[in-house]
PDB file of C-alpha atoms in Angstrom:
ATOM      1  CA  MET S  22      19.677 -18.234 -35.641  1.00 47.00           C
ATOM      2  CA  ALA S  23      18.484 -14.657 -34.866  1.00 46.00           C
ATOM      3  CA  ASP S  24      16.862 -13.994 -31.834  1.00 47.00           C
ATOM      4  CA  SER S  25      13.566 -12.572 -33.500  1.00 52.00           C
ATOM      5  CA  THR S  26      12.651 -15.977 -34.702  1.00 72.00           C
ATOM      6  CA  LEU S  27      12.360 -17.249 -31.054  1.00 70.00           C
ATOM      7  CA  CYS S  28       9.285 -17.381 -29.375  1.00 72.00           C
ATOM      8  CA  CYS S  29       9.318 -15.859 -25.846  1.00 71.00           C
ATOM      9  CA  CYS S  30       9.871 -19.521 -24.046  1.00 70.00           C
ATOM     10  CA  GLU S  31      12.476 -20.550 -26.456  1.00 69.00           C
ATOM     11  CA  TYR S  32      16.326 -19.632 -26.398  1.00 69.00           C
ATOM     12  CA  VAL S  33      19.697 -20.747 -27.959  1.00 72.00           C
ATOM     13  CA  ASP S  34      22.130 -22.486 -25.670  1.00 67.00           C
ATOM     14  CA  GLU S  35      26.070 -22.265 -25.464  1.00 67.00           C
ATOM     15  CA  ASN S  36      26.281 -25.157 -28.423  1.00 68.00           C
ATOM     16  CA  GLY S  37      24.131 -23.046 -30.586  1.00 67.00           C
ATOM     17  CA  ASP S  38      21.134 -25.497 -30.422  1.00 68.00           C
ATOM     18  CA  ARG S  39      17.323 -24.063 -30.097  1.00 72.00           C
ATOM     19  CA  LYS S  40      16.002 -24.811 -26.968  1.00 71.00           C
ATOM     20  CA  HIS S  41      12.434 -24.535 -24.890  1.00 69.00           C
ATOM     21  CA  ILE S  42      12.552 -23.593 -20.939  1.00 66.00           C
ATOM     22  CA  LEU S  43      10.158 -26.804 -20.230  1.00 64.00           C
ATOM     23  CA  GLU S  44      13.069 -28.901 -21.724  1.00 65.00           C
ATOM     24  CA  CYS S  45      15.267 -27.514 -18.563  1.00 65.00           C
ATOM     25  CA  CYS S  46      14.888 -30.818 -16.546  1.00 67.00           C
ATOM     26  CA  CYS S  47      15.596 -32.974 -19.914  1.00 68.00           C
ATOM     27  CA  ASN S  48      19.041 -34.469 -20.987  1.00 68.00           C
ATOM     28  CA  CYS S  49      20.880 -33.506 -17.432  1.00 71.00           C
ATOM     29  CA  VAL S  50      23.772 -35.916 -18.229  1.00 71.00           C
ATOM     30  CA  GLU S  51      25.719 -34.279 -15.156  1.00 72.00           C
ATOM     31  CA  LEU S  52      22.948 -34.472 -12.862  1.00 73.00           C
ATOM     32  CA  ASP S  53      22.263 -38.117 -13.805  1.00 74.00           C
ATOM     33  CA  TYR S  54      25.933 -39.108 -13.209  1.00 74.00           C
ATOM     34  CA  CYS S  55      25.828 -36.972  -9.796  1.00 77.00           C
ATOM     35  CA  PHE S  56      22.840 -38.546  -8.971  1.00 77.00           C
ATOM     36  CA  GLU S  57      24.056 -42.146  -9.341  1.00 78.00           C
ATOM     37  CA  ARG S  58      27.188 -41.488  -7.500  1.00 76.00           C
ATOM     38  CA  CYS S  59      25.117 -40.261  -4.499  1.00 78.00           C
ATOM     39  CA  ILE S  60      22.886 -43.404  -4.158  1.00 81.00           C
ATOM     40  CA  THR S  61      26.003 -45.601  -4.594  1.00 80.00           C
ATOM     41  CA  CYS S  62      27.833 -43.357  -1.862  1.00 80.00           C
ATOM     42  CA  LYS S  63      30.764 -42.564  -4.274  1.00 77.00           C
ATOM     43  CA  PRO S  64      32.608 -38.926  -4.194  1.00 78.00           C
ATOM     44  CA  ILE S  65      31.418 -36.143  -6.438  1.00 72.00           C
ATOM     45  CA  PRO S  66      34.187 -34.629  -8.073  1.00 75.00           C
ATOM     46  CA  TYR S  67      34.391 -30.626  -7.994  1.00 69.00           C
ATOM     47  CA  SER S  68      34.725 -30.495 -11.787  1.00 73.00           C
ATOM     48  CA  LEU S  69      31.458 -32.304 -12.085  1.00 72.00           C
ATOM     49  CA  LEU S  70      29.622 -29.773  -9.477  1.00 72.00           C
ATOM     50  CA  THR S  71      30.951 -26.934 -11.733  1.00 73.00           C
ATOM     51  CA  LYS S  72      29.537 -28.541 -14.735  1.00 73.00           C
ATOM     52  CA  ILE S  73      26.178 -28.756 -12.960  1.00 73.00           C
ATOM     53  CA  MET S  74      25.926 -25.170 -11.782  1.00 72.00           C
ATOM     54  CA  ALA S  75      26.745 -23.862 -15.172  1.00 71.00           C
ATOM     55  CA  MET S  76      24.077 -25.972 -16.541  1.00 73.00           C
ATOM     56  CA  ILE S  77      21.671 -24.549 -14.136  1.00 72.00           C
ATOM     57  CA  SER S  78      22.741 -21.283 -14.764  1.00 69.00           C
ATOM     58  CA  GLU S  79      22.160 -21.717 -18.530  1.00 70.00           C
ATOM     59  CA  ARG S  80      18.877 -23.308 -18.176  1.00 69.00           C
ATOM     60  CA  CYS S  81      17.297 -21.050 -15.482  1.00 73.00           C
ATOM     61  CA  ARG S  82      15.487 -18.648 -17.943  1.00 74.00           C
ATOM     62  CA  VAL S  83      12.102 -16.811 -17.691  1.00 70.00           C
ATOM     63  CA  PRO S  84       9.767 -16.030 -20.818  1.00 72.00           C
ATOM     64  CA  TRP S  85      10.721 -12.815 -22.588  1.00 70.00           C
ATOM     65  CA  LYS S  86       9.634 -11.241 -25.951  1.00 74.00           C
ATOM     66  CA  GLY S  87      12.159 -12.264 -28.403  1.00 69.00           C
ATOM     67  CA  GLY S  88      13.359 -15.213 -26.558  1.00 70.00           C
ATOM     68  CA  ALA S  89      13.583 -16.546 -22.927  1.00 68.00           C
ATOM     69  CA  ARG S  90      16.037 -14.384 -20.918  1.00 70.00           C
ATOM     70  CA  GLN S  91      18.363 -15.919 -18.824  1.00 70.00           C
ATOM     71  CA  CYS S  92      18.065 -15.466 -14.770  1.00 72.00           C
ATOM     72  CA  SER S  93      20.193 -15.934 -11.936  1.00 71.00           C
ATOM     73  CA  PHE S  94      19.644 -19.268 -10.295  1.00 73.00           C
ATOM     74  CA  SER S  95      20.469 -17.556  -6.861  1.00 76.00           C
ATOM     75  CA  VAL S  96      17.750 -15.080  -7.579  1.00 78.00           C
ATOM     76  CA  ILE S  97      15.203 -17.512  -8.559  1.00 79.00           C
ATOM     77  CA  LEU S  98      15.863 -20.073  -5.779  1.00 81.00           C
ATOM     78  CA  PRO S  99      14.666 -17.971  -2.866  1.00 84.00           C
ATOM     79  CA  ILE S 100      11.539 -16.894  -4.643  1.00 84.00           C
ATOM     80  CA  VAL S 101      10.524 -20.727  -5.407  1.00 84.00           C
ATOM     81  CA  MET S 102      11.471 -21.977  -1.844  1.00 86.00           C
ATOM     82  CA  ILE S 103       9.985 -19.287   0.779  1.00 88.00           C
ATOM     83  CA  PRO S 104       6.444 -20.347  -0.346  1.00 88.00           C
ATOM     84  CA  LEU S 105       7.458 -23.952  -0.503  1.00 89.00           C
ATOM     85  CA  PHE S 106       8.794 -23.883   2.716  1.00 88.00           C
ATOM     86  CA  LEU S 107       5.971 -22.266   4.676  1.00 88.00           C
ATOM     87  CA  ILE S 108       3.413 -24.708   2.664  1.00 88.00           C
ATOM     88  CA  ALA S 109       5.253 -27.689   3.312  1.00 88.00           C
ATOM     89  CA  ALA S 110       5.473 -26.507   7.310  1.00 88.00           C
ATOM     90  CA  ALA S 111       1.470 -25.677   7.197  1.00 86.00           C
ATOM     91  CA  GLN S 112       0.655 -29.433   6.252  1.00 87.00           C
ATOM     92  CA  GLY S 113       1.010 -30.384  10.451  1.00 84.00           C
ATOM     93  CA  VAL S 114       3.017 -30.316  13.321  1.00 86.00           C
ATOM     94  CA  TRP S 115       5.653 -32.743  12.528  1.00 90.00           C
ATOM     95  CA  MET S 116       6.033 -31.360   8.811  1.00 89.00           C
ATOM     96  CA  SER S 117       6.557 -28.228  10.713  1.00 88.00           C
ATOM     97  CA  VAL S 118       8.920 -29.612  13.238  1.00 89.00           C
ATOM     98  CA  VAL S 119      11.010 -31.501   9.800  1.00 90.00           C
ATOM     99  CA  THR S 120      10.957 -28.051   7.696  1.00 89.00           C
ATOM    100  CA  PHE S 121      11.968 -25.526  10.222  1.00 89.00           C
ATOM    101  CA  ALA S 122      14.954 -27.947  11.592  1.00 90.00           C
ATOM    102  CA  PHE S 123      16.096 -28.474   7.787  1.00 89.00           C
ATOM    103  CA  LEU S 124      15.635 -24.843   6.885  1.00 87.00           C
ATOM    104  CA  PRO S 125      19.111 -23.574   8.753  1.00 88.00           C
ATOM    105  CA  ILE S 126      21.026 -26.802   6.968  1.00 89.00           C
ATOM    106  CA  PHE S 127      19.517 -25.685   3.727  1.00 85.00           C
ATOM    107  CA  LEU S 128      20.325 -21.933   4.180  1.00 84.00           C
ATOM    108  CA  ILE S 129      23.920 -23.001   5.362  1.00 85.00           C
ATOM    109  CA  TYR S 130      24.377 -25.733   2.769  1.00 79.00           C
ATOM    110  CA  PHE S 131      23.603 -23.048  -0.006  1.00 78.00           C
ATOM    111  CA  HIS S 132      25.630 -20.480   1.632  1.00 79.00           C
ATOM    112  CA  PHE S 133      28.773 -22.670   0.974  1.00 79.00           C
ATOM    113  CA  ILE S 134      27.847 -23.875  -2.448  1.00 76.00           C
ATOM    114  CA  PHE S 135      27.397 -20.191  -3.762  1.00 74.00           C
ATOM    115  CA  MET S 136      30.664 -19.179  -1.903  1.00 75.00           C
ATOM    116  CA  LYS S 137      32.398 -21.824  -3.546  1.00 74.00           C
ATOM    117  CA  PHE S 138      31.239 -21.298  -7.384  1.00 70.00           C
ATOM    118  CA  TYR S 139      30.563 -17.585  -7.064  1.00 69.00           C
ATOM    119  CA  SER S 140      32.616 -14.670  -5.978  1.00 69.00           C
ATOM    120  CA  TYR S 141      29.433 -12.627  -5.620  1.00 73.00           C
ATOM    121  CA  THR S 142      25.741 -13.578  -4.932  1.00 75.00           C
ATOM    122  CA  PRO S 143      22.340 -12.272  -4.237  1.00 79.00           C
ATOM    123  CA  PHE S 144      20.771 -15.249  -2.544  1.00 80.00           C
ATOM    124  CA  PHE S 145      20.553 -14.290   1.047  1.00 82.00           C
ATOM    125  CA  PHE S 146      19.421 -10.812  -0.350  1.00 84.00           C
ATOM    126  CA  VAL S 147      16.831 -11.873  -2.270  1.00 84.00           C
ATOM    127  CA  TRP S 148      16.077 -14.311   0.431  1.00 86.00           C
ATOM    128  CA  ASN S 149      15.586 -11.413   2.917  1.00 86.00           C
ATOM    129  CA  ILE S 150      13.567  -9.256   0.445  1.00 87.00           C
ATOM    130  CA  GLY S 151      11.430 -12.451  -0.410  1.00 85.00           C
ATOM    131  CA  THR S 152      10.807 -12.794   3.049  1.00 86.00           C
ATOM    132  CA  PHE S 153       9.671  -9.734   3.766  1.00 85.00           C
ATOM    133  CA  PHE S 154       7.045  -9.576   0.815  1.00 86.00           C
ATOM    134  CA  THR S 155       5.786 -12.768   1.623  1.00 86.00           C
ATOM    135  CA  ILE S 156       4.947 -11.772   5.105  1.00 83.00           C
ATOM    136  CA  PHE S 157       3.548  -8.667   4.188  1.00 82.00           C
ATOM    137  CA  ILE S 158       1.222 -10.588   1.517  1.00 84.00           C
ATOM    138  CA  ILE S 159       0.087 -13.314   4.419  1.00 82.00           C
ATOM    139  CA  PHE S 160      -0.618 -10.785   6.768  1.00 76.00           C
ATOM    140  CA  GLU S 161      -2.572  -8.496   4.446  1.00 73.00           C
ATOM    141  CA  TYR S 162      -4.544 -11.157   2.506  1.00 76.00           C
ATOM    142  CA  ILE S 163      -4.996 -13.810   4.962  1.00 72.00           C
ATOM    143  CA  GLY S 164      -4.255 -12.287   8.481  1.00 66.00           C
ATOM    144  CA  VAL S 165      -6.072  -9.176   8.057  1.00 64.00           C
ATOM    145  CA  THR S 166      -9.074 -10.952   6.926  1.00 64.00           C
ATOM    146  CA  LEU S 167      -9.298 -13.120   9.922  1.00 63.00           C
ATOM    147  CA  LEU S 168      -8.596 -10.176  12.261  1.00 65.00           C
ATOM    148  CA  GLU S 169     -11.108  -9.769  14.590  1.00 66.00           C
ATOM    149  CA  ILE S 170     -11.497  -7.193  17.827  1.00 65.00           C
ATOM    150  CA  ARG S 171     -13.816  -8.963  20.505  1.00 66.00           C
ATOM    151  CA  LYS S 172     -14.742  -8.080  24.021  1.00 66.00           C
ATOM    152  CA  LYS S 173     -11.435  -9.664  25.473  1.00 68.00           C
ATOM    153  CA  ASN S 174      -8.737  -7.840  23.139  1.00 72.00           C
ATOM    154  CA  HIS S 175     -10.754  -4.425  22.737  1.00 75.00           C
ATOM    155  CA  LYS S 176      -9.021  -2.975  25.748  1.00 77.00           C
ATOM    156  CA  TRP S 177      -5.636  -4.040  24.541  1.00 79.00           C
ATOM    157  CA  TYR S 178      -6.345  -2.513  21.051  1.00 79.00           C
ATOM    158  CA  MET S 179      -7.254   0.747  22.804  1.00 83.00           C
ATOM    159  CA  VAL S 180      -3.948   0.356  25.035  1.00 86.00           C
ATOM    160  CA  PHE S 181      -2.021  -0.224  21.906  1.00 86.00           C
ATOM    161  CA  LEU S 182      -3.723   3.172  19.867  1.00 86.00           C
ATOM    162  CA  ILE S 183      -2.687   4.921  22.885  1.00 89.00           C
ATOM    163  CA  ALA S 184       0.777   3.584  23.039  1.00 91.00           C
ATOM    164  CA  SER S 185       1.272   4.334  19.576  1.00 88.00           C
ATOM    165  CA  LEU S 186      -0.014   7.734  19.654  1.00 89.00           C
ATOM    166  CA  SER S 187       2.300   8.655  22.735  1.00 91.00           C
ATOM    167  CA  PHE S 188       5.254   6.999  21.198  1.00 89.00           C
ATOM    168  CA  LEU S 189       4.910   9.116  18.025  1.00 88.00           C
ATOM    169  CA  LEU S 190       4.364  12.336  19.834  1.00 88.00           C
ATOM    170  CA  LEU S 191       7.312  11.755  21.923  1.00 88.00           C
ATOM    171  CA  CYS S 192       9.739  10.669  19.283  1.00 87.00           C
ATOM    172  CA  SER S 193       8.518  13.869  16.975  1.00 87.00           C
ATOM    173  CA  ASN S 194       9.063  16.086  20.137  1.00 86.00           C
ATOM    174  CA  LEU S 195      12.510  14.757  20.768  1.00 86.00           C
ATOM    175  CA  ILE S 196      13.176  15.080  16.821  1.00 85.00           C
ATOM    176  CA  LEU S 197      11.920  18.515  16.550  1.00 84.00           C
ATOM    177  CA  THR S 198      13.742  19.741  19.810  1.00 85.00           C
ATOM    178  CA  THR S 199      16.989  18.400  18.232  1.00 83.00           C
ATOM    179  CA  ALA S 200      16.608  19.633  14.572  1.00 81.00           C
ATOM    180  CA  CYS S 201      15.303  23.115  15.605  1.00 81.00           C
ATOM    181  CA  HIS S 202      16.017  25.699  17.932  1.00 78.00           C
ATOM    182  CA  PRO S 203      14.167  24.450  21.290  1.00 79.00           C
ATOM    183  CA  ALA S 204      12.367  26.378  24.019  1.00 79.00           C
ATOM    184  CA  LYS S 205      11.541  25.397  27.278  1.00 77.00           C
ATOM    185  CA  PHE S 206       7.704  25.281  28.125  1.00 74.00           C
ATOM    186  CA  ILE S 207       7.261  23.822  31.467  1.00 77.00           C
ATOM    187  CA  GLY S 208       9.975  22.802  33.559  1.00 70.00           C
ATOM    188  CA  SER S 209      12.153  20.320  31.505  1.00 70.00           C
ATOM    189  CA  ILE S 210       9.444  20.060  28.816  1.00 74.00           C
ATOM    190  CA  MET S 211      10.760  21.622  25.759  1.00 78.00           C
ATOM    191  CA  LEU S 212       9.182  22.421  22.269  1.00 80.00           C
ATOM    192  CA  PRO S 213      10.761  23.724  19.172  1.00 79.00           C
ATOM    193  CA  ASP S 214      11.013  27.371  18.487  1.00 77.00           C
ATOM    194  CA  ASP S 215      12.488  27.967  15.177  1.00 78.00           C
ATOM    195  CA  CYS S 216      12.872  25.467  12.006  1.00 78.00           C
ATOM    196  CA  THR S 217      13.562  28.098   9.384  1.00 80.00           C
ATOM    197  CA  GLU S 218      17.148  26.613   8.966  1.00 79.00           C
ATOM    198  CA  VAL S 219      16.671  22.715   8.767  1.00 78.00           C
ATOM    199  CA  TYR S 220      16.957  22.550   5.311  1.00 82.00           C
ATOM    200  CA  PHE S 221      20.339  23.982   4.832  1.00 83.00           C
ATOM    201  CA  ASP S 222      21.889  20.535   6.085  1.00 82.00           C
ATOM    202  CA  ILE S 223      20.335  17.292   4.617  1.00 83.00           C
ATOM    203  CA  LEU S 224      20.812  15.446   8.119  1.00 82.00           C
ATOM    204  CA  TYR S 225      18.598  17.854   9.681  1.00 81.00           C
ATOM    205  CA  ALA S 226      16.094  18.349   7.115  1.00 85.00           C
ATOM    206  CA  ILE S 227      15.614  14.350   7.284  1.00 85.00           C
ATOM    207  CA  CYS S 228      15.183  14.599  10.947  1.00 83.00           C
ATOM    208  CA  PHE S 229      12.818  17.281  10.389  1.00 84.00           C
ATOM    209  CA  VAL S 230      10.618  15.399   8.028  1.00 85.00           C
ATOM    210  CA  THR S 231      10.699  12.166   9.935  1.00 85.00           C
ATOM    211  CA  SER S 232       9.182  14.035  12.811  1.00 86.00           C
ATOM    212  CA  ILE S 233       6.412  15.810  10.401  1.00 85.00           C
ATOM    213  CA  TYR S 234       5.891  12.033   9.435  1.00 86.00           C
ATOM    214  CA  CYS S 235       5.690  10.826  13.311  1.00 87.00           C
ATOM    215  CA  ILE S 236       2.941  13.776  14.055  1.00 88.00           C
ATOM    216  CA  GLU S 237       0.679  12.848  10.762  1.00 89.00           C
ATOM    217  CA  ALA S 238       0.634   9.347  11.844  1.00 88.00           C
ATOM    218  CA  ALA S 239       0.049  10.407  15.256  1.00 89.00           C
ATOM    219  CA  VAL S 240      -3.068  12.713  13.727  1.00 90.00           C
ATOM    220  CA  PHE S 241      -4.191   9.344  12.094  1.00 90.00           C
ATOM    221  CA  ILE S 242      -4.287   7.334  15.312  1.00 89.00           C
ATOM    222  CA  LEU S 243      -5.589  10.109  17.170  1.00 91.00           C
ATOM    223  CA  SER S 244      -8.689  10.205  14.930  1.00 89.00           C
ATOM    224  CA  VAL S 245      -9.254   6.451  15.509  1.00 86.00           C
ATOM    225  CA  ILE S 246      -9.201   6.978  19.362  1.00 87.00           C
ATOM    226  CA  LEU S 247     -11.706   9.458  19.259  1.00 88.00           C
ATOM    227  CA  PHE S 248     -13.835   7.532  17.040  1.00 84.00           C
ATOM    228  CA  GLU S 249     -13.513   4.467  19.312  1.00 83.00           C
ATOM    229  CA  PHE S 250     -14.088   6.840  22.224  1.00 83.00           C
ATOM    230  CA  TRP S 251     -17.412   7.870  20.575  1.00 81.00           C
ATOM    231  CA  LEU S 252     -18.292   4.547  19.707  1.00 78.00           C
ATOM    232  CA  ILE S 253     -18.025   3.593  23.494  1.00 79.00           C
ATOM    233  CA  THR S 254     -19.849   6.689  24.553  1.00 78.00           C
ATOM    234  CA  ILE S 255     -23.308   6.060  22.588  1.00 76.00           C
ATOM    235  CA  GLY S 256     -23.151   2.213  22.783  1.00 71.00           C
ATOM    236  CA  MET S 257     -22.743   1.191  19.325  1.00 70.00           C
ATOM    237  CA  THR S 258     -19.954  -1.016  17.524  1.00 64.00           C
ATOM    238  CA  GLY S 259     -18.177  -0.067  14.493  1.00 61.00           C
ATOM    239  CA  HIS S 260     -20.302  -2.876  12.437  1.00 61.00           C
ATOM    240  CA  GLU S 261     -23.284  -1.181  13.656  1.00 63.00           C
ATOM    241  CA  PHE S 262     -22.052   2.396  13.115  1.00 65.00           C
ATOM    242  CA  ARG S 263     -20.943   1.793   9.118  1.00 65.00           C
ATOM    243  CA  ASN S 264     -24.394   0.130   8.658  1.00 61.00           C
ATOM    244  CA  ARG S 265     -26.646   2.860   9.785  1.00 63.00           C
ATOM    245  CA  SER S 266     -28.997   4.598   8.037  1.00 59.00           C
ATOM    246  CA  ARG S 267     -27.721   7.456   5.850  1.00 56.00           C
ATOM    247  CA  ARG S 268     -30.811   9.258   7.376  1.00 49.00           C
ATOM    248  CA  ALA S 269     -28.947   9.409  10.709  1.00 54.00           C
ATOM    249  CA  ILE S 270     -27.414  12.561  11.814  1.00 55.00           C
ATOM    250  CA  LEU S 271     -25.108  13.635  14.246  1.00 56.00           C
ATOM    251  CA  CYS S 272     -22.758  10.714  13.858  1.00 59.00           C
ATOM    252  CA  GLY S 273     -24.949   8.033  14.770  1.00 56.00           C
ATOM    253  CA  LEU S 274     -26.424   9.685  17.817  1.00 56.00           C
ATOM    254  CA  CYS S 275     -30.020   9.708  16.657  1.00 58.00           C
ATOM    255  CA  SER S 276     -29.556   6.122  15.234  1.00 59.00           C
ATOM    256  CA  SER S 277     -31.193   3.057  16.835  1.00 59.00           C
ATOM    257  CA  ARG S 278     -28.770   2.167  19.490  1.00 60.00           C
ATOM    258  CA  PRO S 279     -30.692  -1.040  21.132  1.00 59.00           C
ATOM    259  CA  TYR S 280     -27.504  -1.670  23.612  1.00 64.00           C
ATOM    260  CA  SER S 281     -26.994   1.856  24.646  1.00 65.00           C
ATOM    261  CA  LYS S 282     -27.374   2.656  28.439  1.00 67.00           C
ATOM    262  CA  GLY S 283     -26.488   6.192  28.381  1.00 67.00           C
ATOM    263  CA  ILE S 284     -23.467   7.901  28.282  1.00 69.00           C
ATOM    264  CA  ILE S 285     -21.970   6.988  31.817  1.00 76.00           C
ATOM    265  CA  ARG S 286     -23.318   3.474  32.158  1.00 76.00           C
ATOM    266  CA  ASN S 287     -22.012   2.680  28.647  1.00 74.00           C
ATOM    267  CA  TRP S 288     -18.586   3.605  29.930  1.00 77.00           C
ATOM    268  CA  VAL S 289     -18.821   1.684  32.906  1.00 79.00           C
ATOM    269  CA  THR S 290     -20.248  -1.235  31.157  1.00 76.00           C
ATOM    270  CA  TYR S 291     -17.083  -1.179  28.721  1.00 74.00           C
ATOM    271  CA  PHE S 292     -14.602  -1.119  31.464  1.00 74.00           C
ATOM    272  CA  LYS S 293     -16.432  -4.091  33.552  1.00 74.00           C
ATOM    273  CA  GLY S 294     -16.369  -5.782  29.843  1.00 65.00           C
ATOM    274  CA  THR S 295     -20.058  -7.393  30.521  1.00 54.00           C
ATOM    275  CA  ASN S 296     -22.101  -5.903  27.643  1.00 48.00           C
ATOM    276  CA  ASN S 297     -23.087  -8.047  24.848  1.00 47.00           C
ATOM    277  CA  VAL S 298     -22.529  -5.082  22.424  1.00 45.00           C
ATOM    278  CA  TYR S 299     -18.585  -5.626  22.524  1.00 45.00           C
ATOM    279  CA  VAL S 300     -19.067  -9.518  22.295  1.00 43.00           C
ATOM    280  CA  HIS S 301     -18.302  -9.236  18.438  1.00 42.00           C
ATOM    281  CA  TYR S 302     -16.397  -6.220  17.071  1.00 45.00           C
ATOM    282  CA  ASN S 303     -15.050  -6.094  13.441  1.00 46.00           C
ATOM    283  CA  ILE S 304     -12.376  -4.147  12.303  1.00 43.00           C
TER     284      ILE S 304
END
């Protein structure tokens, strides 16, 4: 049968029969026999496990133009199991305990299974990549929407910004003085003097562009810090600043600021943490 006659969810199995991917759980004789031996506490022969793994590999497919394409079971499993584990663990305290206690057993068991039947498996590689993207998606679409800077943690937010700025500037200076010709500035403090030869060696070039990246990130963080300092100085929150009248000039200095007590008192009130203007601050 020509593949062009197949719809996106159909395929031809090893026996030449036309199958649909929705039939992946139908007519599983080997799996039924394996389950029967499990519930009757009988040993499962190695040949039966081999047939089951071959059957899973044959039926694990994704819809594709011209017929369903075969996809590795070790690739599909992490993509499906990671969200299922997280959803199951989120159902309650005891579900979290059971899920995270079962997770190492699950990974160790499948490690031996895949090592037994495959000489090479991308299971753990895909698991790591899937974990990274799952955490990133949860943080971006759930965590960030719940993220609020309030009066109690606004100072820690500022400390984090200043620490990040210091870290980036220190790293960029150390990398630049290593990749470029350094020159003494004050005492033991050194600054880059000549960077004209960095692109003659790929390692030095990577160091150089990394330091430029650090400087660019530091400039961005510095702009955020200066913006925060300005808000504290004029006694406004970020929410009030973004929703100010478009006719307001001088970056909010001429806007209505009911909580402002003057530049000095605004800073004193900020460090004391007693002003209601900082009770609720949205990023």
